[in-house]
Tab-separated table of C-alpha atoms and ligand atoms in Angstrom:
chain	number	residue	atom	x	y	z
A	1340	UNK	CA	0.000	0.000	0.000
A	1341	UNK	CA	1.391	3.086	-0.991
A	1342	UNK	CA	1.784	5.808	1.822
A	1343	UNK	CA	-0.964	7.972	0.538
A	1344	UNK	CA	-3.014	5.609	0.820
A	1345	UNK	CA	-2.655	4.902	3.941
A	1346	UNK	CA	-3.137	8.478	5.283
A	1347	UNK	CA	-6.209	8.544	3.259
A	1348	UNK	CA	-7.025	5.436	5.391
A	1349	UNK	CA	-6.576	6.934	8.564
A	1350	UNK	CA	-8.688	10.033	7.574
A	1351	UNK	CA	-11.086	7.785	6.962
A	1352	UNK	CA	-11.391	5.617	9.953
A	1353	UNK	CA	-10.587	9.080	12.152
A	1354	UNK	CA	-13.806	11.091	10.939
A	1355	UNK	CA	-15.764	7.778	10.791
A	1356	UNK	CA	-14.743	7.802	14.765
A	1357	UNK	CA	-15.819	11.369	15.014
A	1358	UNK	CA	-19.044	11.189	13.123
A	1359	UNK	CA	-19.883	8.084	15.524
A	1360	UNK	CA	-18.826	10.133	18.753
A	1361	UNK	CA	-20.944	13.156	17.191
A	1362	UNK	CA	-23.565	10.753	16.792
A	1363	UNK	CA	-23.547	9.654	20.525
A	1364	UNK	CA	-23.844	13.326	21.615
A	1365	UNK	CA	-26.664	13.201	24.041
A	1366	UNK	CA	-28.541	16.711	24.826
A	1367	UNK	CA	-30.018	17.561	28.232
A	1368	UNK	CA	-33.685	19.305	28.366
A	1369	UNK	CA	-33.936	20.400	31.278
A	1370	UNK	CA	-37.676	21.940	32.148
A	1371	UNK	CA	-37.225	24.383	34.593
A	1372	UNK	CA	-41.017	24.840	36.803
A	1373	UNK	CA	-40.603	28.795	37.355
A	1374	UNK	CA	-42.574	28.808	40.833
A	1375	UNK	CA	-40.029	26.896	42.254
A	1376	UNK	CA	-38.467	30.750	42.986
A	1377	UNK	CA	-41.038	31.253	45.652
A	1378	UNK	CA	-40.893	27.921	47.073
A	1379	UNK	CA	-39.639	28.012	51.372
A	1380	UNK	CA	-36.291	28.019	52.666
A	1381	UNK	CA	-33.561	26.251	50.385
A	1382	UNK	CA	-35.888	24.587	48.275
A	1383	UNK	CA	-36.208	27.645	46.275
A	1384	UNK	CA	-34.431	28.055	42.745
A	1385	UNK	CA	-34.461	31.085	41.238
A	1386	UNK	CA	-33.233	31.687	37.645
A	1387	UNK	CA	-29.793	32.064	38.780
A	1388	UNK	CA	-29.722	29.312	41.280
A	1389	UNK	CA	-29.511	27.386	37.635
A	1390	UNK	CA	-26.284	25.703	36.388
A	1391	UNK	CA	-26.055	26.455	32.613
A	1392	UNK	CA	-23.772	24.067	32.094
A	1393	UNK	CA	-25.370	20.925	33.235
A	1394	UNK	CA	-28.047	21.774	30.684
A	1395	UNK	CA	-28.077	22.109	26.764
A	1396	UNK	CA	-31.634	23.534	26.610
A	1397	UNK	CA	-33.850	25.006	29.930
A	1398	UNK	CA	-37.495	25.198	29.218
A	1399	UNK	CA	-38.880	27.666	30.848
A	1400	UNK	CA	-42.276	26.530	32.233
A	1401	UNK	CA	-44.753	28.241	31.408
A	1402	UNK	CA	-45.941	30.963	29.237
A	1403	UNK	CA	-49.684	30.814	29.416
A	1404	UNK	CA	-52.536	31.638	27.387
A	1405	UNK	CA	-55.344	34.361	28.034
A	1406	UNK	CA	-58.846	32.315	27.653
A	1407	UNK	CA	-60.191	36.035	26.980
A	1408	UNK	CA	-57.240	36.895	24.461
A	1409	UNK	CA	-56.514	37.206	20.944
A	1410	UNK	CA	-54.275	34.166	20.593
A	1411	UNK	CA	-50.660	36.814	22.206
A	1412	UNK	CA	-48.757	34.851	25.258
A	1413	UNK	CA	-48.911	36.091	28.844
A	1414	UNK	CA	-46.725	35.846	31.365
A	1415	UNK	CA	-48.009	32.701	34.178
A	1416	UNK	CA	-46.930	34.945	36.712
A	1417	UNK	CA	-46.049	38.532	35.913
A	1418	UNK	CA	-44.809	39.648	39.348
A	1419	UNK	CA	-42.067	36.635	39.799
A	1420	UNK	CA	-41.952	36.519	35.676
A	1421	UNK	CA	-41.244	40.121	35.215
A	1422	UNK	CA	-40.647	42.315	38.516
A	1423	UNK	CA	-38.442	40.130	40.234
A	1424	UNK	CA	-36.868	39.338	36.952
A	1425	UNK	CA	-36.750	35.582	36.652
A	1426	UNK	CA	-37.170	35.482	32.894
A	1427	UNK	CA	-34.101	38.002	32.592
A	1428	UNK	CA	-31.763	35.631	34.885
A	1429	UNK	CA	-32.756	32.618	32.841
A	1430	UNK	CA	-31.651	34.367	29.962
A	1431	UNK	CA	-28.404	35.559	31.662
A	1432	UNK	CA	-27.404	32.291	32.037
A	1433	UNK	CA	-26.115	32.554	28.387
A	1434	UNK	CA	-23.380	34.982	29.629
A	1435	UNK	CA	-21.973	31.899	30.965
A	1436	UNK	CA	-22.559	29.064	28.781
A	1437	UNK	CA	-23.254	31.204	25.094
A	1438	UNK	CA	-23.954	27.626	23.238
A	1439	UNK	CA	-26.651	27.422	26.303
A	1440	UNK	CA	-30.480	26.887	24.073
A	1441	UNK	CA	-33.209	28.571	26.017
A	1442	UNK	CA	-37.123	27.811	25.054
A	1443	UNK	CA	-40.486	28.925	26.037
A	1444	UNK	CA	-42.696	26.082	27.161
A	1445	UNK	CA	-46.184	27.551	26.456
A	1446	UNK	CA	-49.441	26.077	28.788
A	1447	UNK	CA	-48.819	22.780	30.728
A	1448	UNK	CA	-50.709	20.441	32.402
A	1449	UNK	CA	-52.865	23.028	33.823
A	1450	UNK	CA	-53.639	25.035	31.012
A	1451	UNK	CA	-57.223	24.834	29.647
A	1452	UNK	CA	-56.525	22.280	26.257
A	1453	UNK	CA	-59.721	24.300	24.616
A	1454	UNK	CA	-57.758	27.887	24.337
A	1455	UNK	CA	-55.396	26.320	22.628
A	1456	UNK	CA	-57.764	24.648	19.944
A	1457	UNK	CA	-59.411	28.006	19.877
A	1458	UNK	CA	-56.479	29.753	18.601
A	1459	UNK	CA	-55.087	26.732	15.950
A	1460	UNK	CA	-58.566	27.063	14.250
A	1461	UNK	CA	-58.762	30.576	14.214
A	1462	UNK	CA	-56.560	32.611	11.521
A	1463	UNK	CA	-55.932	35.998	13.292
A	1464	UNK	CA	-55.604	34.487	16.736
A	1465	UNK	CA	-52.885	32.504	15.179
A	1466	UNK	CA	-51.047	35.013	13.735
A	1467	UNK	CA	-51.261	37.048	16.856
A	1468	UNK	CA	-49.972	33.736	18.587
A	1469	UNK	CA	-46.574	33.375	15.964
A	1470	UNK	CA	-46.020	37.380	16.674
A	1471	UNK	CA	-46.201	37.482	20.325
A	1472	UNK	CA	-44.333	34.047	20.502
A	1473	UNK	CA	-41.011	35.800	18.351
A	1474	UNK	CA	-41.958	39.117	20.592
A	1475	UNK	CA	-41.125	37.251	23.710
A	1476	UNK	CA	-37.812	35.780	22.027
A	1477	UNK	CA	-36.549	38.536	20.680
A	1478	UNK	CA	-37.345	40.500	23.969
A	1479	UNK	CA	-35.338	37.528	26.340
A	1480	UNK	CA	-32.511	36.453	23.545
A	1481	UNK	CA	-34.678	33.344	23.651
A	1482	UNK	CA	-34.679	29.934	21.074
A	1483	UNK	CA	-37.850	28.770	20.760
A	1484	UNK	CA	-41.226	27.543	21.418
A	1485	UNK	CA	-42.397	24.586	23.329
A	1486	UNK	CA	-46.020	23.622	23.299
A	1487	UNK	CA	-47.060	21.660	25.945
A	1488	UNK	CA	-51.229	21.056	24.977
A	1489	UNK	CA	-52.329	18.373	27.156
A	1490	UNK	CA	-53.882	17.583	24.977
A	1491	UNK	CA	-55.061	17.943	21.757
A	1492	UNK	CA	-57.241	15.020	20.102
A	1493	UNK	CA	-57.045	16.904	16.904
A	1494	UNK	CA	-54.298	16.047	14.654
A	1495	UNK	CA	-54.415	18.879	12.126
A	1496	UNK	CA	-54.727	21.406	14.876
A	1497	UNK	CA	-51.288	20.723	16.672
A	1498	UNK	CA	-49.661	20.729	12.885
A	1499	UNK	CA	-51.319	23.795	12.060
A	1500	UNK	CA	-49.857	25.504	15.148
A	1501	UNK	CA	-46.565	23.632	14.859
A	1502	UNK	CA	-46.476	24.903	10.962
A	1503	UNK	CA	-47.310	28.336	11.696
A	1504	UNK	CA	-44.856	29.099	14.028
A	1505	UNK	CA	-42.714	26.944	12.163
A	1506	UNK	CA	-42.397	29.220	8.710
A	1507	UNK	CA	-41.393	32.414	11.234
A	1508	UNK	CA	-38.975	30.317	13.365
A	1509	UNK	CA	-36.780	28.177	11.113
A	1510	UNK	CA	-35.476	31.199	8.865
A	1511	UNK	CA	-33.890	32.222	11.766
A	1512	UNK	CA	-32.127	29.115	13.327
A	1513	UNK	CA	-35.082	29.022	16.289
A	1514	UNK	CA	-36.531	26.256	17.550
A	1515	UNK	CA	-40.275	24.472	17.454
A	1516	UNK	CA	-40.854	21.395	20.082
A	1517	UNK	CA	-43.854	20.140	21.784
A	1518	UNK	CA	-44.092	17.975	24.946
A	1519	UNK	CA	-46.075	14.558	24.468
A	1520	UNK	CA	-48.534	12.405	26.625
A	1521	UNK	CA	-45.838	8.582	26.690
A	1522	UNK	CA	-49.096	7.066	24.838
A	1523	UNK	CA	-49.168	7.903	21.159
A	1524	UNK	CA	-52.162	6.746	20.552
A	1525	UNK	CA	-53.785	8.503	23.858
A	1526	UNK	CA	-54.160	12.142	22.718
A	1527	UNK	CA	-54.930	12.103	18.803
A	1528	UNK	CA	-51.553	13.037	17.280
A	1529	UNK	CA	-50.204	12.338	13.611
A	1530	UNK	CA	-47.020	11.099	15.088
A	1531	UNK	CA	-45.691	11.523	11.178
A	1532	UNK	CA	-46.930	14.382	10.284
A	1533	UNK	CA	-45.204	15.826	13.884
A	1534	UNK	CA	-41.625	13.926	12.897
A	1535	UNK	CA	-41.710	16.290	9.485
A	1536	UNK	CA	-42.721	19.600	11.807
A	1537	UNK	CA	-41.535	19.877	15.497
A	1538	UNK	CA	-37.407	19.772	15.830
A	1539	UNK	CA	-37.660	17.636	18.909
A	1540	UNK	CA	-40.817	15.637	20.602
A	1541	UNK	CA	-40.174	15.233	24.658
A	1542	UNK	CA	-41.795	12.312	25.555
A	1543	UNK	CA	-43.523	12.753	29.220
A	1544	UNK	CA	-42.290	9.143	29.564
A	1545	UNK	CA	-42.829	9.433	33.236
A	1546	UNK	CA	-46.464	8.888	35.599
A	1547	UNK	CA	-46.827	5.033	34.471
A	1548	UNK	CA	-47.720	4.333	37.672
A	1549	UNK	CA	-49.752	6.169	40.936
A	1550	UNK	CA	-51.717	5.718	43.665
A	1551	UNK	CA	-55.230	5.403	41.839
A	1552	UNK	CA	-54.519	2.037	40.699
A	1553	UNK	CA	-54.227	0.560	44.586
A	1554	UNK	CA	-50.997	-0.970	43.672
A	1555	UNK	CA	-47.324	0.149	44.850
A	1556	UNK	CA	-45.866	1.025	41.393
A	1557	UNK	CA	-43.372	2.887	39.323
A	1558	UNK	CA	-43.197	6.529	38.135
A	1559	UNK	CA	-40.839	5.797	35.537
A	1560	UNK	CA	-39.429	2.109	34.985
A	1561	UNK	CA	-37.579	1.709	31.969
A	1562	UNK	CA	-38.701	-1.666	31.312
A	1563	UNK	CA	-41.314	-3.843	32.495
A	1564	UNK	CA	-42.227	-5.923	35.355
A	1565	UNK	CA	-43.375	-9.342	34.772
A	1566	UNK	CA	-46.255	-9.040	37.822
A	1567	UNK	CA	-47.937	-6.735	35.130
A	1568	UNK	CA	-49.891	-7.847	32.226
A	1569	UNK	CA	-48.593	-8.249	28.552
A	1570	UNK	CA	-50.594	-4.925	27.828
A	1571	UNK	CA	-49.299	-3.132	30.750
A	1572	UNK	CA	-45.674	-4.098	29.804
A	1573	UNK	CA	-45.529	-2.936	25.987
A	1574	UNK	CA	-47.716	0.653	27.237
A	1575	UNK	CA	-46.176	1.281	30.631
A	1576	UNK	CA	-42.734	2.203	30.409
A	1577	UNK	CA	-40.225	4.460	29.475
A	1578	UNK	CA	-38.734	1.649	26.342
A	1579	UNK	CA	-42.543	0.608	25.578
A	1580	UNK	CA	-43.340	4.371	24.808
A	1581	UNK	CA	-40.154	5.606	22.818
A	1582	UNK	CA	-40.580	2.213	20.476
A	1583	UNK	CA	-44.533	3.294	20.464
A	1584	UNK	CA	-43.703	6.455	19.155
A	1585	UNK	CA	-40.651	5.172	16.870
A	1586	UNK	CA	-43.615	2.418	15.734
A	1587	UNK	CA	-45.902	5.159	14.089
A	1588	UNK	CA	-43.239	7.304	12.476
A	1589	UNK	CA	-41.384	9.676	15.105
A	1590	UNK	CA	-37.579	8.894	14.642
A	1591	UNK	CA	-35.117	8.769	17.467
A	1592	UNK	CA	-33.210	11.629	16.762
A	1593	UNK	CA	-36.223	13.842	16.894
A	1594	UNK	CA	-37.308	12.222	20.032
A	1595	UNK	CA	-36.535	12.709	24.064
A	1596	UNK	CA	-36.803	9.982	27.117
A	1597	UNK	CA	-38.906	12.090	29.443
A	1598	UNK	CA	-37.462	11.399	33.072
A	1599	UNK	CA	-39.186	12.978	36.202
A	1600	UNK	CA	-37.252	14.493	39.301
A	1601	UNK	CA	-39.844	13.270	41.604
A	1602	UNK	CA	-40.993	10.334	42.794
A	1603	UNK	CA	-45.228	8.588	43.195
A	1604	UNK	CA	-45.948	8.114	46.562
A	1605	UNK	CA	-48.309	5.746	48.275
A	1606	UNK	CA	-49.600	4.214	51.478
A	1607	UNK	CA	-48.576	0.548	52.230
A	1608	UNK	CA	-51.114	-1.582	53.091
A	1609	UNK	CA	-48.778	-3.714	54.816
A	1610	UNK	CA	-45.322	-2.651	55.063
A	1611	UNK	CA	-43.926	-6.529	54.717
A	1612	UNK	CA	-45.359	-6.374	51.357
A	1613	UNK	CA	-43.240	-3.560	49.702
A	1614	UNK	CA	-42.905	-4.771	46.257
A	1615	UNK	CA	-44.072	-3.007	42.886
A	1616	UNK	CA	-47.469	-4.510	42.234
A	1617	UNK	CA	-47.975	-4.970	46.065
A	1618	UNK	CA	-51.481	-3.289	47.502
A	1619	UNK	CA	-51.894	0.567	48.550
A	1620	UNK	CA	-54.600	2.018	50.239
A	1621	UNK	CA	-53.642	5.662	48.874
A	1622	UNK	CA	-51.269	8.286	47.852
A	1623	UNK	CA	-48.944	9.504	50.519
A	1624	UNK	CA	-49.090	13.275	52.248
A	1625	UNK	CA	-47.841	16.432	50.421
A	1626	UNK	CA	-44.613	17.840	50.569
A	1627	UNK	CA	-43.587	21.218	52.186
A	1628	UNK	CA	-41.821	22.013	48.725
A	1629	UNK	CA	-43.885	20.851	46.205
A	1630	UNK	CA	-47.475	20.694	47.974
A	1631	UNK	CA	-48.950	17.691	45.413
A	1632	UNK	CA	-50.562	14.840	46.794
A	1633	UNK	CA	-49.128	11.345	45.776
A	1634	UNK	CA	-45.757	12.759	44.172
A	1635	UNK	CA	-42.584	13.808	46.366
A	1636	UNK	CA	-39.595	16.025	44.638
A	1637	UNK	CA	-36.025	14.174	45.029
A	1638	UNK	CA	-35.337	16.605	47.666
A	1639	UNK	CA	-38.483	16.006	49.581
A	1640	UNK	CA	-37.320	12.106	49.405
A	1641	UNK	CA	-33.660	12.614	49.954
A	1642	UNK	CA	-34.359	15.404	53.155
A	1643	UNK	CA	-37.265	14.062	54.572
A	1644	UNK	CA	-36.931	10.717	54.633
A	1645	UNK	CA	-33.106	9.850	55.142
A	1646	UNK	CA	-34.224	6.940	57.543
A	1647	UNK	CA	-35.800	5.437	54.844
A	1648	UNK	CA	-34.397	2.193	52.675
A	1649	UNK	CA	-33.926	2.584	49.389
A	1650	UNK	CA	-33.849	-0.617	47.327
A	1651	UNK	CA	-33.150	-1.560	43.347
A	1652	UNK	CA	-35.380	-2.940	40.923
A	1653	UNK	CA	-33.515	-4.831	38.925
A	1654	UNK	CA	-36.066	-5.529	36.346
A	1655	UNK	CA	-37.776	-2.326	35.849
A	1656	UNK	CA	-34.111	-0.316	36.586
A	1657	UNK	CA	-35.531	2.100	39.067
A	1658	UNK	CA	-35.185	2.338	43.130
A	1659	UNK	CA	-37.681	2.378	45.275
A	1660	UNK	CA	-37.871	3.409	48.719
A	1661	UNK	CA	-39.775	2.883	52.218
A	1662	UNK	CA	-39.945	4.769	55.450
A	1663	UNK	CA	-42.744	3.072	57.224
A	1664	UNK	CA	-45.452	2.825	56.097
A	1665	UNK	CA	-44.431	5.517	53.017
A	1666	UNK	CA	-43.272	3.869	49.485
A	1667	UNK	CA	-42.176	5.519	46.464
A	1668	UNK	CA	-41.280	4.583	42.951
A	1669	UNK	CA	-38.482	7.352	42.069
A	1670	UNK	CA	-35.426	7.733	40.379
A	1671	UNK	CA	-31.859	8.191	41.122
A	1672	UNK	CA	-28.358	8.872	40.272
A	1673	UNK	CA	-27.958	5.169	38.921
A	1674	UNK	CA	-31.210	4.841	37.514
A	1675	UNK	CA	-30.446	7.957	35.298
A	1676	UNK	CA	-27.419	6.845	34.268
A	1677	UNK	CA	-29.046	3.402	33.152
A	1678	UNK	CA	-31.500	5.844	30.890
A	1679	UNK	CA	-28.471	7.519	29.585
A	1680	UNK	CA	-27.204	4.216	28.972
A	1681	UNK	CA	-30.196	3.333	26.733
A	1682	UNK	CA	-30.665	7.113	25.189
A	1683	UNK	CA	-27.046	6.392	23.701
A	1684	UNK	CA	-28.058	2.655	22.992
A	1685	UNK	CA	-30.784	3.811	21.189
A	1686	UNK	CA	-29.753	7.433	19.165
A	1687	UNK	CA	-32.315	8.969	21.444
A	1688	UNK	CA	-31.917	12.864	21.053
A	1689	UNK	CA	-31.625	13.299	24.559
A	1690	UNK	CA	-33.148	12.764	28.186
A	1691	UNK	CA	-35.797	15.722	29.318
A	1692	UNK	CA	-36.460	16.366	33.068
A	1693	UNK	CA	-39.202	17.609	34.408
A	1694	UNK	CA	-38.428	19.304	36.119
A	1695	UNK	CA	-34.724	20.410	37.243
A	1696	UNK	CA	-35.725	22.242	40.687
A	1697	UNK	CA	-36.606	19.727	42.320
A	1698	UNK	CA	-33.347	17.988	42.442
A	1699	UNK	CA	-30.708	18.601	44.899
A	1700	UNK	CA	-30.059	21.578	43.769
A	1701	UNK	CA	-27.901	23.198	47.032
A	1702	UNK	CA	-26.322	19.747	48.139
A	1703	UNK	CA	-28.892	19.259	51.218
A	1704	UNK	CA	-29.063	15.630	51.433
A	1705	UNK	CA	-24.944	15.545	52.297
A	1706	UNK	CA	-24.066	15.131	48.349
A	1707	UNK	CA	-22.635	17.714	45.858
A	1708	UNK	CA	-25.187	20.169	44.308
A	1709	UNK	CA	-27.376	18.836	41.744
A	1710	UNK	CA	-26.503	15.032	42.105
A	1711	UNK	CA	-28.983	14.207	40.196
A	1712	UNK	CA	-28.167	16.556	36.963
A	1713	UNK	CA	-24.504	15.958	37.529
A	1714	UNK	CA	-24.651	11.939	37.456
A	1715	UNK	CA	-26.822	12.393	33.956
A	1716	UNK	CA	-23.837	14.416	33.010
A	1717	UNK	CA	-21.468	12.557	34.243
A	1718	UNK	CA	-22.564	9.467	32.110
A	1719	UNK	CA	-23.049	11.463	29.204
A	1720	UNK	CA	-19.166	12.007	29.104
A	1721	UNK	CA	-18.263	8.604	30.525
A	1722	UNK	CA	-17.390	9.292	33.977
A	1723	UNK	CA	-17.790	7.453	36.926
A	1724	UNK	CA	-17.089	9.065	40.243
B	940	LIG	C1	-38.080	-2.670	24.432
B	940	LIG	O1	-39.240	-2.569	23.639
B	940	LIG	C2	-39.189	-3.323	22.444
B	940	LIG	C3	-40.410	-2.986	21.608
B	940	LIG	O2	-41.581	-3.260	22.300
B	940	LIG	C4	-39.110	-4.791	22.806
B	940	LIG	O3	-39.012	-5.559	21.619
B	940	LIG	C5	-37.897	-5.020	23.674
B	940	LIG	O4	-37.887	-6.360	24.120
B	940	LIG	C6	-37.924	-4.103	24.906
B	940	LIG	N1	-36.703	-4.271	25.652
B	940	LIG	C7	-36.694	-4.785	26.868
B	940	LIG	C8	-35.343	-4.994	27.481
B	940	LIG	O5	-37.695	-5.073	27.488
């Protein structure tokens, strides 16, 4: 072999090697729940409580939508939003890390899913809707628009929208996602017609499980258990939904593994039975933090109930923990890194959280800050600590 040849070998098999590792790049949406700013003592996280650099994207959650308006955005909470300036030190955080993506996430699961059919169907509301969306970028240096219509059950509605603000936004680089209920086939979507339109899907791939069913059970497992039925196990799961959603036409790259920072909560019957699948007689108190019934934040679990036991399901790879007569189906450092594991596996665009704040954020539990972001980081690039 003559010696040009052989460079031209070695160019070859050293961009193949970086086209693979480019490949393997895994991105970190990272939904940031903006009332967490007013939450008690050191539970709160402001925008600059935020580390921009365990993130690629931050969604900020929400904008909301005026049942009385035109179709324009409003702020969810104009006081925290505007006068105390959280939206501006969100968007400061690209000072530090300029390659940082930040996004609007528009409505939510509280948002009425009827304003937001109003405005798809209606021409002017929708154009007010694509001007005050860019209005709001341009005014915070922002990236895009998320819409997060739970849900729709009108597939040319979400691709009008989608398409709208899709001919103003991709001239200019920005971005058009939408979060997704883990059940394709749950909330009328044209899962091909949204490959061709959104830039990313972010699978809510999380809530499989909770303390209506009377069972102990998973928020998130990312695979099956065999105590569930052959339904439950190809619907009820973080693998089961991404290969639902691959099944009708989404492809991976355009898709996220949705991964929750919180954990279901339930009663125990009786605490010697403390398996998944196991009875409950209810969903566990509230938190001080996060005030839901039935669903704890990772701080809430780590803080308030060091005393409990935490113990790995091998099957489903997710913990679970008890403190008498408390269980919860959550996840963890290595049960995030086992999803990073698969997102990589897989060609998955990237893991979302929802939502960031209610990790570790200050180091509470005896840990560095943000163990939870950091180990999903940390497995991204390889590392083991
Ligand atoms: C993941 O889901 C696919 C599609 O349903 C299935 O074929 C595969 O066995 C699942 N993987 C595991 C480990 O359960």
């Amino acid at each position: 072999m003559k010696s040009s040849s052989i460079i031209f070998l070695f160019v070859v098999i050293f961009s193949c090697g970086f086209l693979l590792r480019q490949s393997e790049a895994v991105n970190v949406y990272c939904y940031y729940a903006s009332w967490a700013a007013e939450r008690p003592d050191h539970a709160k996280v402001s925008g600059d409580d935020l580390d921009p650099n365990l993130c690629t994207h931050i969604f900020y959650a929400f904008l909301s939508l005026n049942p009385e308006d035109d179709g324009k955005l409003s702020y969810l909470d104009e006081e925290l939003d505007v006068k105390l300036g959280n939206i501006q030190k969100v968007s400061d955080l690209k000072k530090i890390n300029p390659n940082l993506k930040l996004l609007f996430s528009v409505g939510g699961a509280s948002a009425a899913p009827y304003v937001f059919a109003a405005i798809a169907a209606d021409e002017t509301k929708l154009a007010n809707f694509v001007k005050s969306s860019e209005e709001f970028l341009d005014k915070y240096n922002f990236d895009g628009i998320d819409i997060d219509w739970e849900y729709p059950y009108d597939k040319p509605l979400l691709l009008k929208m989608a398409q709208a603000l899709k001919d103003r936004f991709q001239p200019k680089g920005r971005l058009v996602t939408t979060a997704v209920a883990y059940n394709p086939e749950d909330a009328g979507y044209d899962v091909k017609g949204m490959n061709e339109v959104f830039d990313l899907i972010n699978v809510m791939s999380y809530d499989f499980h909770g303390a209506y069913a009377g069972k102990l059970g998973q928020n998130a497992p990312l695979y099956g258990s065999s105590s569930e039925s052959s339904w439950q196990q190809t619907v009820l799961n973080c693998n089961a939904s991404l290969w639902n959603w691959r099944n009708k036409g989404a492809v991976p790259e355009k898709l996220s593994l949705g991964a929750g920072f919180y954990g279901h909560t339930f009663k125990m019957v009786d605490v010697s039975q403390n398996s998944p699948g196991d009875a409950a007689s209810g969903p566990w108190d509230k938190g001080p933090y996060t005030d839901n019934m039935g669903t704890l934040g990772y701080l809430e679990l780590c803080e308030l109930h060091k005393s409990g036991t935490t113990r790995w399901d091998d099957e489903q790879k997710v913990p679970y923990m008890t403190d008498g007569n408390m269980w919860a189906g959550f996840d963890n450092e290595k049960s995030l890194r086992e999803k990073i594991k698969y997102i990589k596996q897989e060609g998955i665009s990237g893991i979302m959280i929802w939502s960031i704040e209610t990790d570790d954020v200050k180091g509470i539990c005896g840990g560095r800050k943000w163990p939870l972001l950091n180990a999903i980081n940390d497995e991204i690039k390889n590392k083991n600590i």
